[in-house]
Amino acid sequence: MPKPSLLEKYAQLAVHVGANVQEGQPVVIRSSTQSVELARLIAKVAYEAKAKRVTVQWTDDYVSRYSLDHMSVETLEDVPQWVVDRAHHEIEENTCLISITSPIPGLNQGVDPLKMQKAGQAMGKKLAFFQSYVMGNNTQWTIVAASNLIWAEKVFPELKGEEAVEALWDAIFKACRVNDTTDAVAAWAEHNKTLGAHNAILNQHQFKELHFTNSLGTDLIIELVENHVWAGGDETTTKGVKFNPNIPTEETFTMPYKWGTRGKVYATKPLNYQGNLIDGFWLEFKDGKVVDFDAKEAKDSLASLLDYDEGARYLGEIALISHDSPISNANILFYNTLFDENASCHMALGRAYPMNVKGGTSMSQEALTELGSNHSLTHVDFMFGSADLKVVGLTHDGQEVTIIEHGDFVI
Ligand code: ZN
Ligand code: ZN
């Protein structure tokens, strides 16, 4: 197990910086049985922060796999009413959410992608109101991670057992600025300031479109919505509470104009989608839509992602990250988006974040769609940054500004 003092610091980070739990506020922790210890610790720290009630919603990835194998599609699609009621109750009580991810790579290998997709869609539809609520930053929410044996041995194939688990904890702590010598909460206040400054420069430029090129073959133009907002680091809920949705985070990101992406993009890291590893893939866009694609590994999973719903073929996010970042420099492939997306520029297929357009969090879905904000029940990030990536911004009055050169920010 990791050093107790570091795990405690990490739990503090989840509660005080991630969710920023307020006195008297209920907390829901979503955890798998892979991360019992961290979930317990977060619950304890949340109570110390005077949470009203802490509830842990446990899942077990193996049982989930058995369910996918054995339940009929009809049963999988039949989302119980109490799940919906519970979400309504959480909204009524202004509950904040802390999710702990502890993935088991490859666990869902061999499961019928269509079955997985149908189960996901049914849940997505029934809980669409809750997703809008959370993604509209109506409450604080955060995601942290916990090491587990299978994940750790995948990330560090040269290590075995407890040694691998330790090494992954170590990498997680480093990526999250958790160490023996510094105050992690204070370090994050500083980090949030730096990211905020980056957002401010990009917001001032209000680029019409961004042009991405590298030697791998990426040549892509992404148009941005008008009055887009670059965000990253901490965010503020509609009730005025600051929080950090992702720990770690290094990105500054905004909203593509739904119908304005054209060209080809090559992924630079594998994408772990529903337990399957999609690798060596590219996407071609026309008028914002993916019109062609290929993958060396798990092409059927990529197809299933693109066919998830109408919006899954359009972009909902574009994120810029220096190639020279702590996570990128560690040069570890985590096989997990929470970490890997912070090592590289990335974009997301699916739903856009309302906060990435001025006034977006108080707009209806119809109004957002009108502006060119993509709507979907899914949101899947993939990485395309590289050491030789160039990003040029084009302003509305025709000026070209180089934003990233040789992988790193130059503005
Ligand atoms: Zn992102
Ligand atoms: Zn994303």
Coordinates of C-alpha atoms and ligand atoms in Angstrom, one line a residue:
M1 CA 0.0 0.0 0.0
P2 CA 1.1 3.6 -0.5
K3 CA 2.6 5.7 2.3
P4 CA -0.4 6.6 4.6
S5 CA 0.7 10.2 4.8
L6 CA 0.7 10.6 1.0
L7 CA -2.7 8.9 0.6
E8 CA -4.1 11.2 3.3
K9 CA -2.8 14.2 1.4
Y10 CA -4.4 12.9 -1.8
A11 CA -7.7 12.4 0.0
Q12 CA -7.4 16.0 1.3
L13 CA -6.9 17.2 -2.3
A14 CA -10.0 15.3 -3.4
V15 CA -12.1 16.8 -0.7
H16 CA -10.7 20.4 -0.3
V17 CA -9.6 21.1 -3.9
G18 CA -11.4 18.6 -6.1
A19 CA -15.0 18.7 -4.7
N20 CA -14.3 21.6 -2.3
V21 CA -16.9 20.0 0.1
Q22 CA -18.9 22.7 1.8
E23 CA -20.1 22.6 5.4
G24 CA -23.4 20.8 5.6
Q25 CA -23.3 19.5 2.1
P26 CA -24.0 15.8 1.3
V27 CA -21.2 14.0 -0.6
V28 CA -21.5 11.0 -2.9
I29 CA -18.4 9.0 -3.5
R30 CA -18.5 6.7 -6.6
S31 CA -15.9 4.0 -6.1
S32 CA -15.2 0.6 -7.4
T33 CA -14.2 -2.2 -5.0
Q34 CA -10.7 -1.8 -6.3
S35 CA -10.3 1.4 -4.3
V36 CA -11.9 0.7 -0.9
E37 CA -9.1 2.2 1.1
L38 CA -9.0 5.5 -0.7
A39 CA -12.9 5.7 -0.7
R40 CA -12.9 5.2 3.1
L41 CA -10.2 7.9 3.6
I42 CA -12.0 10.4 1.4
A43 CA -15.2 9.7 3.4
K44 CA -13.4 10.4 6.6
V45 CA -11.8 13.6 5.3
A46 CA -15.2 14.7 4.0
Y47 CA -16.8 14.3 7.4
E48 CA -13.9 16.2 8.9
A49 CA -14.8 19.0 6.4
K50 CA -18.3 18.9 8.0
A51 CA -20.1 17.1 5.2
K52 CA -23.7 16.5 6.1
R53 CA -23.8 12.9 4.9
V54 CA -21.3 10.8 2.9
T55 CA -22.7 8.0 0.8
V56 CA -20.5 5.6 -1.2
Q57 CA -21.9 4.1 -4.3
W58 CA -19.9 0.9 -4.9
T59 CA -19.5 -0.9 -8.1
D60 CA -17.5 -4.0 -8.9
D61 CA -16.0 -4.2 -12.3
Y62 CA -16.1 -8.0 -12.4
V63 CA -19.8 -8.1 -11.5
S64 CA -20.4 -5.4 -14.1
R65 CA -18.7 -7.7 -16.7
Y66 CA -20.8 -10.7 -15.6
S67 CA -23.9 -8.5 -16.0
L68 CA -23.0 -7.6 -19.5
D69 CA -22.4 -11.2 -20.4
H70 CA -25.5 -12.7 -18.8
M71 CA -28.2 -10.0 -18.7
S72 CA -30.5 -9.8 -21.8
V73 CA -30.4 -6.5 -23.8
E74 CA -34.0 -5.9 -22.6
T75 CA -33.0 -6.1 -19.0
L76 CA -29.8 -4.0 -19.5
E77 CA -31.9 -1.3 -21.2
D78 CA -34.5 -1.4 -18.3
V79 CA -33.0 1.2 -16.0
P80 CA -34.7 0.9 -12.6
Q81 CA -36.8 3.9 -11.5
W82 CA -34.9 4.1 -8.1
V83 CA -31.7 5.0 -10.0
V84 CA -33.5 8.0 -11.5
D85 CA -35.1 8.9 -8.1
R86 CA -31.8 8.7 -6.4
A87 CA -30.3 11.2 -8.9
H88 CA -33.3 13.6 -8.4
H89 CA -32.7 13.3 -4.6
E90 CA -29.0 14.1 -5.1
I91 CA -29.9 17.3 -7.0
E92 CA -32.5 18.3 -4.5
E93 CA -29.9 18.0 -1.7
N94 CA -27.2 19.9 -3.6
T95 CA -25.0 16.8 -3.3
C96 CA -21.4 17.0 -4.6
L97 CA -19.7 14.1 -6.3
I98 CA -16.3 12.5 -5.9
S99 CA -15.6 9.7 -8.4
I100 CA -12.6 7.4 -7.9
T101 CA -11.4 5.7 -11.1
S102 CA -9.5 2.5 -10.8
P103 CA -9.8 0.9 -14.2
I104 CA -9.0 -2.8 -15.1
P105 CA -7.6 -2.6 -18.6
G106 CA -8.9 -5.2 -21.0
L107 CA -11.6 -6.5 -18.6
N108 CA -14.4 -6.0 -21.1
Q109 CA -12.5 -7.6 -23.9
G110 CA -14.9 -9.9 -25.9
V111 CA -18.1 -8.2 -24.6
D112 CA -20.4 -7.5 -27.5
P113 CA -19.8 -3.7 -28.1
L114 CA -23.4 -3.3 -29.3
K115 CA -24.7 -4.7 -26.0
M116 CA -22.5 -2.4 -24.1
Q117 CA -23.6 0.5 -26.2
K118 CA -27.3 -0.2 -25.7
A119 CA -26.8 -0.5 -21.9
G120 CA -24.9 2.8 -21.8
Q121 CA -27.4 4.6 -24.0
A122 CA -30.4 3.5 -21.9
M123 CA -28.7 4.7 -18.7
G124 CA -27.5 7.9 -20.5
K125 CA -31.1 8.7 -21.7
K126 CA -32.7 8.1 -18.3
L127 CA -30.0 10.1 -16.5
A128 CA -29.6 12.8 -19.2
F129 CA -31.1 15.4 -16.8
F130 CA -28.4 14.5 -14.2
Q131 CA -25.6 14.7 -16.7
S132 CA -26.7 18.1 -17.8
Y133 CA -26.9 19.2 -14.2
V134 CA -23.4 18.0 -13.4
M135 CA -21.8 19.1 -16.6
G136 CA -23.5 22.5 -16.3
N137 CA -21.5 22.9 -13.1
N138 CA -24.6 23.2 -10.9
T139 CA -22.7 21.3 -8.2
Q140 CA -19.0 20.5 -7.5
W141 CA -17.7 17.2 -9.0
T142 CA -14.3 15.7 -9.2
I143 CA -12.5 12.6 -10.4
V144 CA -9.4 11.1 -8.7
A145 CA -7.7 7.8 -9.3
A146 CA -6.5 4.7 -7.3
S147 CA -3.9 2.2 -8.2
N148 CA -4.8 -1.5 -8.6
L149 CA -2.8 -4.6 -9.4
I150 CA -4.0 -5.3 -13.0
W151 CA -3.8 -1.6 -14.0
A152 CA -0.4 -1.2 -12.4
E153 CA 1.1 -4.3 -14.1
K154 CA -0.3 -3.0 -17.4
V155 CA 1.4 0.4 -16.9
F156 CA 4.6 -1.1 -15.5
P157 CA 5.0 -4.5 -17.3
E158 CA 8.5 -4.9 -16.0
L159 CA 7.2 -4.9 -12.4
K160 CA 5.1 -7.5 -10.6
G161 CA 2.6 -7.5 -7.7
E162 CA 2.9 -5.0 -4.9
E163 CA 5.9 -3.4 -6.5
A164 CA 3.9 -2.4 -9.6
V165 CA 1.0 -1.2 -7.4
E166 CA 3.4 1.0 -5.5
A167 CA 5.0 2.4 -8.7
L168 CA 1.6 3.4 -10.0
W169 CA 0.6 5.1 -6.7
D170 CA 3.9 6.9 -7.0
A171 CA 3.2 8.0 -10.5
I172 CA -0.3 9.2 -9.5
F173 CA 1.0 11.2 -6.6
K174 CA 3.7 12.8 -8.7
A175 CA 1.2 13.7 -11.4
C176 CA -1.1 15.3 -8.7
R177 CA 1.7 17.3 -7.0
V178 CA 1.4 15.2 -3.9
N179 CA 4.7 14.7 -2.0
D180 CA 6.3 14.6 1.4
T181 CA 7.7 18.1 1.4
T182 CA 5.0 20.4 0.0
D183 CA 1.5 21.3 0.9
A184 CA -0.6 19.8 -1.9
V185 CA -3.6 22.1 -1.4
A186 CA -1.3 25.2 -1.6
A187 CA 0.5 23.8 -4.6
W188 CA -2.8 23.4 -6.4
A189 CA -3.8 27.0 -5.6
E190 CA -0.6 28.1 -7.4
H191 CA -1.2 25.7 -10.3
N192 CA -4.8 26.9 -10.8
K193 CA -3.4 30.5 -11.0
T194 CA -1.0 29.5 -13.8
L195 CA -3.7 27.7 -15.8
G196 CA -6.0 30.7 -15.3
A197 CA -3.3 33.0 -16.9
H198 CA -3.1 30.8 -19.9
N199 CA -6.9 30.8 -20.4
A200 CA -6.9 34.6 -20.2
I201 CA -4.4 35.0 -23.1
L202 CA -6.4 32.7 -25.3
N203 CA -9.7 34.3 -24.4
Q204 CA -8.4 37.6 -25.4
H205 CA -7.4 36.4 -28.9
Q206 CA -10.9 34.9 -29.5
F207 CA -9.6 32.8 -32.5
K208 CA -11.9 32.0 -35.3
E209 CA -10.2 28.7 -35.9
L210 CA -7.1 26.6 -35.0
H211 CA -4.9 24.8 -37.5
F212 CA -3.1 21.6 -36.3
T213 CA -0.2 20.0 -38.1
N214 CA 2.5 17.4 -37.4
S215 CA 4.7 14.9 -39.3
L216 CA 2.4 12.0 -38.4
G217 CA -0.1 13.3 -40.9
T218 CA -2.4 15.4 -38.8
D219 CA -3.7 18.4 -40.8
L220 CA -6.9 19.6 -39.2
I221 CA -8.8 22.8 -38.8
I222 CA -11.1 23.3 -35.9
E223 CA -13.4 26.3 -36.0
L224 CA -14.4 27.6 -32.5
V225 CA -17.8 28.8 -31.5
E226 CA -18.2 32.6 -31.2
N227 CA -17.8 33.9 -27.7
H228 CA -16.0 30.7 -26.7
V229 CA -14.4 30.5 -23.3
W230 CA -11.1 28.8 -22.6
A231 CA -11.2 27.1 -19.3
G232 CA -8.9 24.8 -17.3
G233 CA -7.8 24.4 -13.7
D234 CA -10.5 25.3 -11.2
E235 CA -14.1 26.1 -12.2
T236 CA -16.9 27.8 -10.4
T237 CA -20.4 26.3 -9.9
T238 CA -23.5 28.2 -10.7
K239 CA -23.8 28.7 -6.9
G240 CA -20.3 30.3 -6.8
V241 CA -18.3 27.5 -5.3
K242 CA -14.8 26.8 -6.8
F243 CA -13.8 23.2 -7.5
N244 CA -11.4 21.2 -9.6
P245 CA -13.2 18.6 -11.8
N246 CA -10.1 16.7 -12.6
I247 CA -7.1 15.9 -10.5
P248 CA -4.6 16.0 -12.1
T249 CA -5.3 18.6 -14.9
E250 CA -2.9 20.5 -17.1
E251 CA -5.3 21.4 -19.9
T252 CA -6.8 24.6 -21.2
F253 CA -9.8 23.7 -23.3
T254 CA -12.7 25.2 -25.2
M255 CA -15.7 24.5 -27.5
P256 CA -15.4 23.7 -31.2
Y257 CA -18.1 24.9 -33.5
K258 CA -20.1 21.8 -34.2
W259 CA -20.0 22.0 -38.0
G260 CA -16.6 23.6 -38.4
T261 CA -14.0 20.8 -38.2
R262 CA -12.2 19.7 -41.4
G263 CA -9.2 17.5 -42.3
K264 CA -7.5 14.5 -40.7
V265 CA -6.2 13.8 -37.2
Y266 CA -4.0 11.0 -36.1
A267 CA -4.2 9.8 -32.5
T268 CA -0.9 9.6 -30.7
K269 CA -2.0 7.4 -27.7
P270 CA -4.3 4.4 -27.5
L271 CA -7.8 5.1 -26.3
N272 CA -9.3 2.9 -23.6
Y273 CA -13.0 2.8 -24.5
Q274 CA -15.4 0.7 -22.4
G275 CA -12.5 -1.6 -21.4
N276 CA -11.2 -2.0 -25.0
L277 CA -7.9 -0.5 -26.2
I278 CA -8.4 1.4 -29.6
D279 CA -4.9 2.0 -31.1
G280 CA -3.3 3.4 -34.1
F281 CA -6.3 5.3 -35.3
W282 CA -7.2 8.4 -37.4
L283 CA -10.4 10.3 -38.1
E284 CA -11.3 12.4 -41.0
F285 CA -13.7 15.3 -40.6
K286 CA -15.9 17.1 -43.1
D287 CA -18.3 19.9 -41.9
G288 CA -17.6 18.9 -38.4
K289 CA -18.5 15.3 -38.8
V290 CA -16.3 12.2 -38.8
V291 CA -16.8 10.9 -42.4
D292 CA -14.0 8.2 -42.4
F293 CA -11.8 6.5 -39.9
D294 CA -9.5 3.5 -39.3
A295 CA -7.7 1.8 -36.4
K296 CA -5.0 -0.8 -36.2
E297 CA -6.6 -2.2 -32.9
A298 CA -10.2 -2.4 -31.9
K299 CA -11.7 -0.7 -34.9
D300 CA -15.1 -2.1 -34.0
S301 CA -15.0 -0.3 -30.7
L302 CA -14.1 2.9 -32.4
A303 CA -17.1 2.3 -34.8
S304 CA -19.4 1.7 -31.8
L305 CA -18.2 4.9 -30.2
L306 CA -18.9 6.9 -33.4
D307 CA -22.3 5.3 -33.7
Y308 CA -23.2 5.9 -30.1
D309 CA -25.6 8.7 -31.2
E310 CA -25.7 11.6 -33.7
G311 CA -23.4 13.8 -31.7
A312 CA -20.7 11.2 -31.2
R313 CA -19.4 11.9 -34.7
Y314 CA -18.8 15.6 -33.8
L315 CA -16.4 17.3 -31.5
G316 CA -17.3 18.7 -28.1
E317 CA -13.9 19.8 -26.8
I318 CA -10.5 20.9 -28.0
A319 CA -7.7 21.0 -25.3
L320 CA -4.2 22.4 -25.5
I321 CA -1.4 21.1 -23.4
S322 CA 2.3 21.7 -23.5
H323 CA 4.3 18.6 -24.5
D324 CA 6.6 19.7 -21.6
S325 CA 4.2 19.0 -18.7
P326 CA 4.8 16.9 -15.5
I327 CA 2.7 14.0 -16.8
S328 CA 4.1 14.1 -20.3
N329 CA 7.7 14.3 -18.9
A330 CA 7.1 11.2 -16.7
N331 CA 6.7 9.4 -20.1
I332 CA 4.3 6.9 -18.7
L333 CA 1.3 5.6 -20.6
F334 CA -1.4 5.3 -17.9
Y335 CA -4.0 3.7 -20.3
N336 CA -6.4 6.1 -18.6
T337 CA -7.8 9.3 -19.9
L338 CA -7.6 11.2 -16.6
F339 CA -3.8 11.1 -16.8
D340 CA -3.0 10.5 -20.5
E341 CA -5.2 13.4 -21.6
N342 CA -2.9 15.7 -19.6
A343 CA 0.2 14.5 -21.4
S344 CA -1.0 15.7 -24.8
C345 CA -3.3 17.9 -26.7
H346 CA -6.6 16.2 -27.1
M347 CA -10.1 16.5 -28.4
A348 CA -13.4 14.9 -27.4
L349 CA -16.1 13.3 -29.5
G350 CA -19.5 14.0 -28.1
R351 CA -21.0 16.5 -25.7
A352 CA -19.6 19.9 -25.3
Y353 CA -19.3 21.7 -21.9
P354 CA -21.8 24.6 -21.6
M355 CA -19.2 26.6 -19.6
N356 CA -17.0 26.8 -22.7
V357 CA -19.3 29.5 -24.2
K358 CA -20.2 32.8 -22.6
G359 CA -23.4 32.4 -20.6
G360 CA -23.6 28.7 -21.6
T361 CA -24.4 27.3 -18.2
S362 CA -27.6 29.2 -18.0
M363 CA -28.7 28.4 -21.6
S364 CA -31.2 25.7 -22.7
Q365 CA -29.9 22.8 -24.8
E366 CA -31.7 24.3 -27.8
A367 CA -30.0 27.6 -27.4
L368 CA -26.6 25.9 -27.1
T369 CA -27.2 23.8 -30.2
E370 CA -28.1 27.0 -32.0
L371 CA -24.7 28.4 -31.2
G372 CA -23.0 25.3 -32.6
S373 CA -22.4 23.4 -29.3
N374 CA -22.4 19.7 -29.9
H375 CA -25.0 17.6 -27.9
S376 CA -24.5 13.9 -27.2
L377 CA -24.9 11.4 -24.4
T378 CA -21.2 10.6 -24.6
H379 CA -18.0 12.5 -24.2
V380 CA -14.8 10.6 -25.1
D381 CA -11.3 12.3 -25.2
F382 CA -8.5 11.1 -27.3
M383 CA -4.9 12.3 -27.6
F384 CA -3.3 13.6 -30.7
G385 CA -0.5 15.9 -29.4
S386 CA 3.2 15.2 -30.3
A387 CA 6.6 16.7 -29.8
D388 CA 6.4 18.2 -33.3
L389 CA 2.8 19.5 -33.2
K390 CA 2.2 23.0 -34.4
V391 CA -0.9 24.9 -33.6
V392 CA -1.7 28.2 -35.4
G393 CA -4.7 30.4 -34.5
L394 CA -6.5 32.4 -37.0
T395 CA -8.2 35.6 -35.8
H396 CA -11.4 37.0 -37.2
D397 CA -9.5 39.7 -39.0
G398 CA -7.2 37.3 -40.7
Q399 CA -4.1 37.3 -38.5
E400 CA -2.2 34.1 -37.9
V401 CA -0.8 33.5 -34.4
T402 CA 1.4 30.5 -33.6
I403 CA 0.1 29.1 -30.3
I404 CA 2.1 25.9 -30.0
E405 CA 5.4 25.0 -31.8
H406 CA 7.4 21.8 -31.4
G407 CA 4.7 20.7 -29.0
D408 CA 5.0 23.5 -26.5
F409 CA 3.1 26.8 -25.9
V410 CA 4.9 29.8 -27.4
I411 CA 2.3 32.5 -26.4
Ligands
ZN1 ZN -10.0 17.7 -21.8
ZN2 ZN -12.9 15.9 -22.2

